[in-house]
């Protein structure tokens, strides 16, 4: 058997690629934060200016980030409505996970609501995004270093399939230990869906409140972006158990890639559309205006516009389609992996593999090999459309996410090929398209 993480198996361009990404990811995040608030809001090209260290570093921002992490950790430790078992590990054991992410979201919302009523200046948060992002990046670096050191004393059975090449930079980036824990506190599971995702919608809300202060009321575009992304986060936390069968949990080690992604990249770059809208109001996007023109045969104000529900339909439609595919595919696979005899999936056609696990070849997973990615991408488009088409910047998420999912799909194919061999080839023959039917 080839040693785990041997040179031939290295991902992300090996140590050189990992070193580049260590710098490139934070640099891109700061570039986006700076560009979103600049007048021209140009995605491509140099940043409007290079911030001084005083603009980035604030002990208050660090304190705020640590308090946020502490609050989410405390909510994680509250009694859960359910404790779920993860997938079987190398040593045949299974870990337990508290299912209380949605509860954490609701309690956070209550606390923030009470705080705002008591005078918490939430709308001041957008002014602090740069130092907060800097503090989150610092935390991600230090945290990843501690995780790397912790893995040095972990048993071999606790290590991830990748991330143990012997090259410190590569292993630091990819993550060495699969499920680093202290007692029952699972660091990767905690970070995956809580501080970053809930932080993202909190930043969105702060941007909405600041827009209301600046312009009297939030724009329709801001409401839509907030609503769509809150639905995405609420859904992820409501179906929290489904994360237990995702690549991040079952395959990837916990290192800088996930720690930075979860704690810094998600809240500060996924809120880009709302950041953009605060500085570049877009009351009505061009695609929306085109549809209105088509419906009405004229353009204009007031009575010429269709009712709000028709206006919002065009933008909500891709979200509804995207969400339907995304949720259907993820729930179907999760139900099947948890219990193949579950009545919701028992009738689906499957093929057997040498490992004893079966692969779905009908239902969503018979349409393309990653239907969940297709749904996610359609939703990403819906999040950008409210920002109009005058700038490329709000479409950064769609572009980056397409690249991420195409690369992620290729990684998953490699892993599945290793796991399932001939059966995976049979699946690929049966379901020839990866993400988009008849196209890719
Ligand atoms: P998936 O949930 O797609 O899981 C992939 C695994 O599913 C495979 O390794 C395999 O594992 C199993 N599988 C694949 N094909 C089949 C089949 N036909 N039948 C049964 N099982 C199958 O992976 P991800 O973790 O990449 O994605 C989870 C979700 O998270 C997606 O919706 C994705 O869009 C989203 N996501 C969002 C991100 C964001 O930043 N917003 C980032 C990354 C992902 P096994 O056989 O071992 O069970």
Coordinates of C-alpha atoms and ligand atoms in Angstrom, one line a residue:
X1 CA 0.0 0.0 0.0
X2 CA 1.3 3.5 -0.8
X3 CA 2.2 5.5 2.2
X4 CA -0.5 8.0 3.1
X5 CA 0.1 11.4 1.7
X6 CA 2.9 10.1 -0.5
X7 CA 4.3 12.6 -3.0
X8 CA 2.1 11.2 -5.9
X9 CA -1.0 11.8 -3.9
X10 CA -0.3 15.4 -2.8
X11 CA -3.1 17.8 -3.5
X12 CA -3.3 21.6 -4.1
X13 CA 0.0 21.5 -6.0
X14 CA 2.0 20.0 -3.0
X15 CA 4.0 22.1 -0.6
X16 CA 4.5 24.9 -3.1
X17 CA 0.8 25.2 -3.8
X18 CA 0.0 25.0 -0.1
X19 CA 2.6 27.7 0.7
X20 CA 1.1 29.9 -2.0
X21 CA -2.4 29.4 -0.7
X22 CA -1.3 30.2 2.8
X23 CA -0.5 33.7 1.6
X24 CA -3.0 34.0 -1.3
X25 CA -6.2 33.2 0.7
X26 CA -5.8 35.9 3.4
X27 CA -4.5 38.4 0.7
X28 CA -7.6 37.8 -1.4
X29 CA -9.9 38.2 1.5
X30 CA -8.3 41.6 2.4
X31 CA -8.3 42.6 -1.2
X32 CA -12.1 41.9 -1.4
X33 CA -12.8 43.8 1.9
X34 CA -10.9 46.8 0.6
X35 CA -12.4 46.8 -2.9
X36 CA -16.0 46.3 -1.7
X37 CA -15.9 49.7 0.0
X38 CA -14.0 51.5 -2.7
X39 CA -15.8 53.6 -5.3
X40 CA -14.9 51.7 -8.5
X41 CA -15.2 48.3 -6.7
X42 CA -13.0 46.7 -9.3
X43 CA -12.5 42.9 -8.6
X44 CA -9.5 42.8 -10.9
X45 CA -6.6 45.1 -10.5
X46 CA -4.7 46.4 -7.5
X47 CA -6.4 47.1 -4.2
X48 CA -7.4 50.8 -3.8
X49 CA -4.7 51.2 -1.1
X50 CA -2.5 49.2 1.2
X51 CA -3.8 49.5 4.8
X52 CA -1.4 50.5 7.6
X53 CA -0.9 48.1 10.4
X54 CA -2.9 50.4 12.7
X55 CA -5.9 50.0 10.4
X56 CA -5.7 46.2 10.7
X57 CA -4.7 45.6 14.2
X58 CA -7.0 46.3 17.1
X59 CA -7.0 44.6 20.5
X60 CA -10.7 45.3 20.7
X61 CA -11.3 43.4 17.4
X62 CA -9.3 40.5 18.8
X63 CA -11.3 40.5 22.0
X64 CA -14.5 40.6 20.1
X65 CA -13.5 37.6 18.0
X66 CA -12.4 35.6 21.1
X67 CA -15.7 36.5 22.9
X68 CA -17.6 35.4 19.8
X69 CA -15.7 32.1 19.8
X70 CA -16.3 31.7 23.5
X71 CA -20.0 32.4 23.1
X72 CA -20.4 29.8 20.3
X73 CA -18.3 27.3 22.3
X74 CA -20.6 27.8 25.3
X75 CA -23.7 27.3 23.1
X76 CA -22.1 24.1 21.7
X77 CA -21.7 22.7 25.2
X78 CA -25.4 23.3 26.1
X79 CA -27.6 20.1 26.2
X80 CA -28.4 19.0 22.6
X81 CA -31.8 17.9 21.3
X82 CA -30.0 14.9 19.8
X83 CA -26.5 13.3 19.8
X84 CA -25.6 11.8 16.4
X85 CA -23.0 9.2 15.6
X86 CA -20.5 9.9 12.9
X87 CA -19.3 7.6 10.1
X88 CA -17.2 4.6 11.0
X89 CA -13.5 5.4 11.6
X90 CA -10.4 3.5 10.7
X91 CA -10.4 1.8 14.0
X92 CA -14.1 0.8 13.5
X93 CA -15.2 3.2 16.3
X94 CA -17.7 6.1 15.8
X95 CA -17.6 9.5 17.4
X96 CA -20.6 11.3 18.9
X97 CA -21.7 14.8 17.9
X98 CA -24.2 17.2 19.6
X99 CA -26.9 18.3 17.2
X100 CA -27.6 21.8 18.6
X101 CA -26.4 24.1 15.9
X102 CA -29.8 25.5 15.1
X103 CA -30.4 26.1 18.8
X104 CA -27.1 28.0 18.8
X105 CA -28.4 30.2 15.9
X106 CA -31.7 30.9 17.6
X107 CA -30.0 31.7 21.0
X108 CA -27.5 33.9 19.3
X109 CA -30.3 35.8 17.5
X110 CA -32.1 36.3 20.9
X111 CA -28.9 37.5 22.5
X112 CA -28.1 39.9 19.7
X113 CA -31.7 41.1 19.6
X114 CA -31.6 41.8 23.3
X115 CA -28.3 43.5 22.9
X116 CA -29.6 45.7 20.1
X117 CA -32.6 46.7 22.3
X118 CA -30.2 47.5 25.1
X119 CA -28.2 49.8 22.8
X120 CA -25.5 47.5 21.3
X121 CA -24.3 49.4 18.3
X122 CA -24.5 46.5 15.8
X123 CA -24.5 48.9 12.8
X124 CA -21.0 50.0 13.8
X125 CA -19.7 46.5 13.0
X126 CA -19.1 47.1 9.2
X127 CA -16.6 49.8 10.2
X128 CA -14.6 47.1 12.0
X129 CA -14.6 44.5 9.3
X130 CA -10.9 45.0 8.5
X131 CA -9.5 44.6 12.0
X132 CA -12.0 41.8 12.7
X133 CA -10.8 39.9 9.6
X134 CA -7.2 40.5 10.7
X135 CA -7.9 39.1 14.2
X136 CA -9.8 36.1 12.7
X137 CA -6.8 35.4 10.4
X138 CA -4.4 35.6 13.3
X139 CA -6.6 33.3 15.4
X140 CA -6.7 30.8 12.4
X141 CA -2.9 30.8 12.1
X142 CA -2.3 30.2 15.8
X143 CA -5.1 27.7 16.1
X144 CA -3.7 25.7 13.1
X145 CA -0.3 25.7 14.6
X146 CA -1.7 24.3 17.9
X147 CA -3.6 21.7 15.9
X148 CA -0.4 20.7 14.1
X149 CA 1.4 20.3 17.4
X150 CA -1.5 18.3 18.9
X151 CA -1.3 15.9 15.9
X152 CA 2.3 15.2 16.8
X153 CA 1.2 13.2 19.8
X154 CA -2.0 11.7 18.2
X155 CA -2.1 8.0 17.5
X156 CA -1.7 7.0 13.8
X157 CA -5.3 5.9 13.7
X158 CA -6.4 9.5 14.4
X159 CA -4.6 10.9 11.4
X160 CA -6.4 12.0 8.2
X161 CA -5.8 10.2 4.9
X162 CA -4.1 13.4 3.5
X163 CA -2.1 16.0 5.4
X164 CA 0.6 13.6 6.7
X165 CA 3.2 13.9 3.9
X166 CA 6.1 14.8 6.3
X167 CA 6.3 18.3 4.7
X168 CA 5.4 20.7 7.5
X169 CA 4.0 23.4 5.3
X170 CA 1.8 21.1 3.4
X171 CA 0.6 19.2 6.5
X172 CA 0.0 22.5 8.4
X173 CA -2.2 23.7 5.5
X174 CA -4.1 20.4 4.9
X175 CA -4.4 19.4 8.5
X176 CA -3.0 16.2 10.1
X177 CA -5.6 15.0 12.6
X178 CA -9.0 14.0 11.3
X179 CA -11.1 14.7 14.3
X180 CA -9.0 16.7 16.9
X181 CA -10.9 16.8 20.2
X182 CA -10.4 17.7 23.8
X183 CA -12.7 15.4 25.7
X184 CA -16.0 15.5 23.7
X185 CA -15.3 18.9 22.2
X186 CA -14.7 18.4 18.5
X187 CA -12.8 21.4 17.1
X188 CA -13.5 20.7 13.4
X189 CA -17.2 20.0 13.8
X190 CA -17.5 23.1 16.0
X191 CA -15.8 25.3 13.5
X192 CA -17.5 23.9 10.4
X193 CA -21.0 25.4 10.9
X194 CA -21.1 27.7 13.9
X195 CA -18.7 30.7 14.5
X196 CA -18.2 31.4 10.8
X197 CA -21.7 30.7 9.4
X198 CA -23.5 32.5 12.3
X199 CA -20.9 35.2 12.1
X200 CA -21.6 35.6 8.4
X201 CA -25.3 36.3 8.8
X202 CA -24.5 38.6 11.8
X203 CA -22.2 40.7 9.6
X204 CA -25.0 40.7 6.9
X205 CA -27.5 41.9 9.5
X206 CA -25.1 44.7 10.6
X207 CA -24.7 45.8 7.0
X208 CA -28.4 45.9 6.6
X209 CA -28.8 48.0 9.7
X210 CA -26.1 50.4 8.6
X211 CA -27.8 50.7 5.2
X212 CA -31.1 51.5 7.0
X213 CA -29.3 54.2 9.1
X214 CA -27.7 55.7 6.0
X215 CA -30.6 55.6 3.6
X216 CA -33.7 55.4 5.8
X217 CA -34.5 51.8 5.0
X218 CA -32.7 48.7 3.7
X219 CA -33.0 48.2 -0.1
X220 CA -34.8 45.3 -1.6
X221 CA -31.5 43.9 -2.8
X222 CA -30.1 44.0 0.7
X223 CA -33.2 42.2 2.0
X224 CA -32.9 39.6 -0.6
X225 CA -29.2 38.9 0.0
X226 CA -29.8 38.8 3.8
X227 CA -32.8 36.5 3.4
X228 CA -31.2 34.1 0.9
X229 CA -28.0 33.7 3.0
X230 CA -29.9 33.4 6.2
X231 CA -31.9 30.6 4.7
X232 CA -28.7 28.9 3.6
X233 CA -27.2 29.2 7.1
X234 CA -30.4 28.3 8.9
X235 CA -30.8 25.3 6.6
X236 CA -27.2 24.1 7.2
X237 CA -27.7 24.3 10.9
X238 CA -31.2 22.7 10.8
X239 CA -29.7 19.8 8.8
X240 CA -26.5 19.9 10.9
X241 CA -26.3 16.1 11.0
X242 CA -25.8 16.0 7.2
X243 CA -22.3 17.6 7.7
X244 CA -21.2 14.2 9.2
X245 CA -21.1 12.6 5.8
X246 CA -19.4 15.5 4.0
X247 CA -15.8 15.4 2.8
X248 CA -14.6 18.0 5.4
X249 CA -15.7 15.7 8.2
X250 CA -15.0 12.2 6.8
X251 CA -11.8 12.9 4.8
X252 CA -10.0 16.2 5.4
X253 CA -7.7 16.8 8.4
X254 CA -8.2 19.9 10.4
X255 CA -5.5 22.4 9.5
X256 CA -5.2 25.9 8.2
X257 CA -7.3 25.2 5.1
X258 CA -10.4 24.5 7.1
X259 CA -9.6 26.7 10.2
X260 CA -9.0 29.8 8.1
X261 CA -11.9 28.9 5.8
X262 CA -14.4 28.4 8.6
X263 CA -13.3 31.3 10.9
X264 CA -12.2 34.0 8.5
X265 CA -12.9 33.3 4.8
X266 CA -16.6 32.4 5.2
X267 CA -17.8 35.4 7.4
X268 CA -15.7 38.0 5.7
X269 CA -15.9 37.0 2.0
X270 CA -19.3 35.4 1.9
X271 CA -20.8 38.7 3.1
X272 CA -19.3 40.4 0.1
X273 CA -22.6 41.0 -1.7
X274 CA -24.1 42.8 1.4
X275 CA -20.8 44.7 1.8
X276 CA -21.0 45.7 -1.9
X277 CA -24.6 46.8 -1.6
X278 CA -23.9 49.0 1.4
X279 CA -21.4 51.1 -0.6
X280 CA -23.0 50.6 -4.0
X281 CA -26.8 50.7 -3.7
X282 CA -28.5 48.7 -6.4
X283 CA -32.3 49.3 -6.0
X284 CA -33.1 47.3 -9.1
X285 CA -30.7 45.0 -10.9
X286 CA -30.4 44.9 -14.7
X287 CA -31.7 41.3 -15.1
X288 CA -34.6 42.2 -12.9
X289 CA -35.3 45.4 -14.9
X290 CA -35.1 43.4 -18.2
X291 CA -37.7 40.9 -16.9
X292 CA -39.9 43.8 -15.7
X293 CA -39.6 45.4 -19.2
X294 CA -40.5 42.0 -20.8
X295 CA -43.5 41.6 -18.5
X296 CA -44.7 45.2 -18.9
X297 CA -43.5 46.0 -22.3
X298 CA -42.3 49.4 -20.9
X299 CA -40.0 50.7 -18.3
X300 CA -40.8 53.3 -15.7
X301 CA -41.7 53.9 -12.1
X302 CA -44.7 53.4 -9.8
X303 CA -47.6 51.7 -11.5
X304 CA -45.5 50.5 -14.4
X305 CA -43.8 48.1 -12.0
X306 CA -45.4 44.7 -11.2
X307 CA -46.3 43.9 -7.6
X308 CA -43.3 43.1 -5.4
X309 CA -44.0 39.4 -5.4
X310 CA -43.6 39.2 -9.2
X311 CA -40.6 41.5 -9.1
X312 CA -38.9 39.2 -6.6
X313 CA -40.0 36.0 -8.3
X314 CA -37.3 36.2 -10.9
X315 CA -34.6 36.4 -8.4
X316 CA -36.2 33.9 -6.0
X317 CA -36.7 31.4 -8.7
X318 CA -33.1 30.4 -9.1
X319 CA -32.9 30.2 -5.4
X320 CA -35.9 28.0 -5.1
X321 CA -34.6 25.7 -7.9
X322 CA -31.1 25.7 -6.4
X323 CA -32.3 25.1 -2.9
X324 CA -34.6 22.3 -4.0
X325 CA -31.8 20.5 -5.7
X326 CA -29.2 21.2 -3.0
X327 CA -31.4 20.1 -0.1
X328 CA -32.9 17.2 -2.0
X329 CA -29.5 15.8 -3.0
X330 CA -27.8 16.3 0.4
X331 CA -30.7 14.9 2.4
X332 CA -31.0 11.9 0.1
X333 CA -27.4 10.9 0.4
X334 CA -27.3 11.6 4.1
X335 CA -30.4 9.4 4.7
X336 CA -29.0 6.7 2.5
X337 CA -25.6 6.7 4.3
X338 CA -27.3 6.7 7.7
X339 CA -29.7 3.9 6.9
X340 CA -30.0 2.4 3.4
X341 CA -33.3 0.8 4.4
X342 CA -34.8 4.2 5.3
X343 CA -38.2 4.3 3.4
X344 CA -37.3 7.6 1.8
X345 CA -34.4 6.0 -0.1
X346 CA -35.1 2.2 0.1
X347 CA -36.6 2.2 -3.4
X348 CA -33.7 3.9 -5.1
X349 CA -31.5 1.9 -7.4
X350 CA -28.0 1.2 -6.2
X351 CA -24.8 -0.6 -7.2
X352 CA -22.7 -2.6 -4.8
X353 CA -19.0 -2.0 -4.2
X354 CA -16.2 -4.2 -2.8
X355 CA -16.3 -2.3 0.5
X356 CA -19.8 -3.4 1.2
X357 CA -21.1 0.2 0.9
X358 CA -23.5 0.8 -2.0
X359 CA -23.7 3.8 -4.3
X360 CA -26.9 5.5 -5.4
X361 CA -27.4 5.4 -9.1
X362 CA -30.9 6.8 -9.3
X363 CA -32.7 9.8 -7.7
X364 CA -30.6 12.9 -7.5
X365 CA -27.4 11.0 -7.6
X366 CA -28.4 9.3 -10.8
X367 CA -28.8 12.8 -12.5
X368 CA -25.2 13.9 -12.1
X369 CA -22.4 12.7 -9.8
X370 CA -22.6 15.8 -7.6
X371 CA -26.1 17.2 -7.7
X372 CA -25.6 19.0 -4.4
X373 CA -22.9 21.1 -6.1
X374 CA -25.2 22.0 -8.9
X375 CA -27.9 23.3 -6.5
X376 CA -25.3 25.2 -4.5
X377 CA -24.1 26.9 -7.6
X378 CA -27.5 27.9 -8.7
X379 CA -28.1 29.5 -5.3
X380 CA -24.8 31.3 -5.6
X381 CA -26.1 32.9 -8.8
X382 CA -29.3 34.0 -7.0
X383 CA -27.2 35.7 -4.3
X384 CA -25.3 37.8 -6.9
X385 CA -28.2 38.8 -9.1
X386 CA -29.7 41.3 -6.6
X387 CA -26.4 43.3 -6.9
X388 CA -27.1 44.0 -10.6
X389 CA -24.6 43.4 -13.4
X390 CA -22.7 46.7 -13.3
X391 CA -19.8 45.2 -11.3
X392 CA -18.0 41.8 -11.3
X393 CA -17.3 42.0 -7.6
X394 CA -20.6 40.6 -6.3
X395 CA -20.1 37.7 -8.7
X396 CA -16.8 36.8 -7.0
X397 CA -18.5 34.2 -4.9
X398 CA -20.0 32.5 -7.9
X399 CA -16.7 32.5 -9.7
X400 CA -14.6 31.3 -6.8
X401 CA -17.3 28.8 -5.8
X402 CA -17.4 27.3 -9.3
X403 CA -13.6 26.9 -9.2
X404 CA -13.8 25.4 -5.7
X405 CA -16.5 22.9 -6.5
X406 CA -14.9 21.8 -9.8
X407 CA -11.7 21.2 -7.9
X408 CA -13.5 19.6 -5.0
X409 CA -15.4 17.4 -7.3
X410 CA -12.2 16.2 -8.9
X411 CA -10.7 15.5 -5.4
X412 CA -13.8 13.6 -4.4
X413 CA -13.7 11.5 -7.6
X414 CA -10.1 10.5 -6.8
X415 CA -11.0 9.5 -3.3
X416 CA -14.0 7.6 -4.5
X417 CA -12.0 5.9 -7.1
X418 CA -9.5 4.8 -4.5
X419 CA -12.3 3.6 -2.2
X420 CA -14.5 1.9 -4.7
X421 CA -12.3 1.1 -7.7
X422 CA -14.3 -0.8 -10.5
X423 CA -17.6 0.1 -8.9
X424 CA -16.8 3.8 -9.2
X425 CA -16.0 3.3 -12.9
X426 CA -19.4 1.6 -13.3
X427 CA -21.1 4.5 -11.6
X428 CA -19.3 7.0 -13.9
X429 CA -20.4 5.0 -17.0
X430 CA -24.0 5.0 -15.6
X431 CA -23.9 8.7 -14.6
X432 CA -21.5 10.3 -17.1
X433 CA -21.9 14.0 -16.0
X434 CA -20.2 15.4 -12.9
X435 CA -22.1 18.5 -12.0
X436 CA -24.2 19.9 -14.8
X437 CA -26.3 17.5 -16.9
X438 CA -25.2 17.2 -20.5
X439 CA -22.5 19.9 -20.0
X440 CA -20.0 18.9 -17.4
Ligands
LIG1 P1 -20.6 15.4 -0.6 O1 -21.6 15.7 0.4 O2 -20.9 15.5 -2.0 O3 -20.0 14.0 -0.2 C1 -19.2 13.3 -1.1 C2 -19.2 11.9 -0.7 O4 -20.5 11.3 -0.9 C3 -18.3 10.9 -1.4 O5 -17.0 11.0 -1.0 C4 -19.0 9.6 -1.1 O6 -18.6 9.2 0.2 C5 -20.5 9.9 -1.1 N1 -21.1 9.7 -2.4 C6 -20.7 10.1 -3.6 N2 -21.5 9.7 -4.6 C7 -22.4 8.9 -4.0 C8 -23.5 8.1 -4.4 N3 -23.8 8.0 -5.7 N4 -24.2 7.4 -3.5 C9 -23.9 7.5 -2.2 N5 -22.9 8.2 -1.7 C10 -22.1 8.9 -2.6 O7 -19.3 16.3 -0.4 P2 -19.0 17.8 0.1 O8 -18.5 17.7 1.5 O9 -18.0 18.3 -0.9 O10 -20.3 18.7 0.0 C11 -21.4 18.8 1.0 C12 -22.2 20.0 0.7 O11 -21.5 21.1 1.2 C13 -22.5 20.2 -0.8 O12 -23.8 20.6 -0.9 C14 -21.6 21.4 -1.2 O13 -22.2 22.1 -2.2 C15 -21.5 22.1 0.2 N6 -20.3 22.9 0.3 C16 -20.4 24.2 0.5 C17 -19.3 25.0 0.6 C18 -19.4 26.5 0.8 O14 -18.4 27.1 1.1 N7 -20.6 27.0 0.8 C19 -17.9 24.4 0.5 C20 -17.9 23.0 0.3 C21 -19.0 22.3 0.2 P3 -18.9 7.8 0.9 O15 -19.2 6.9 -0.3 O16 -17.7 7.4 1.6 O17 -20.1 8.1 1.8

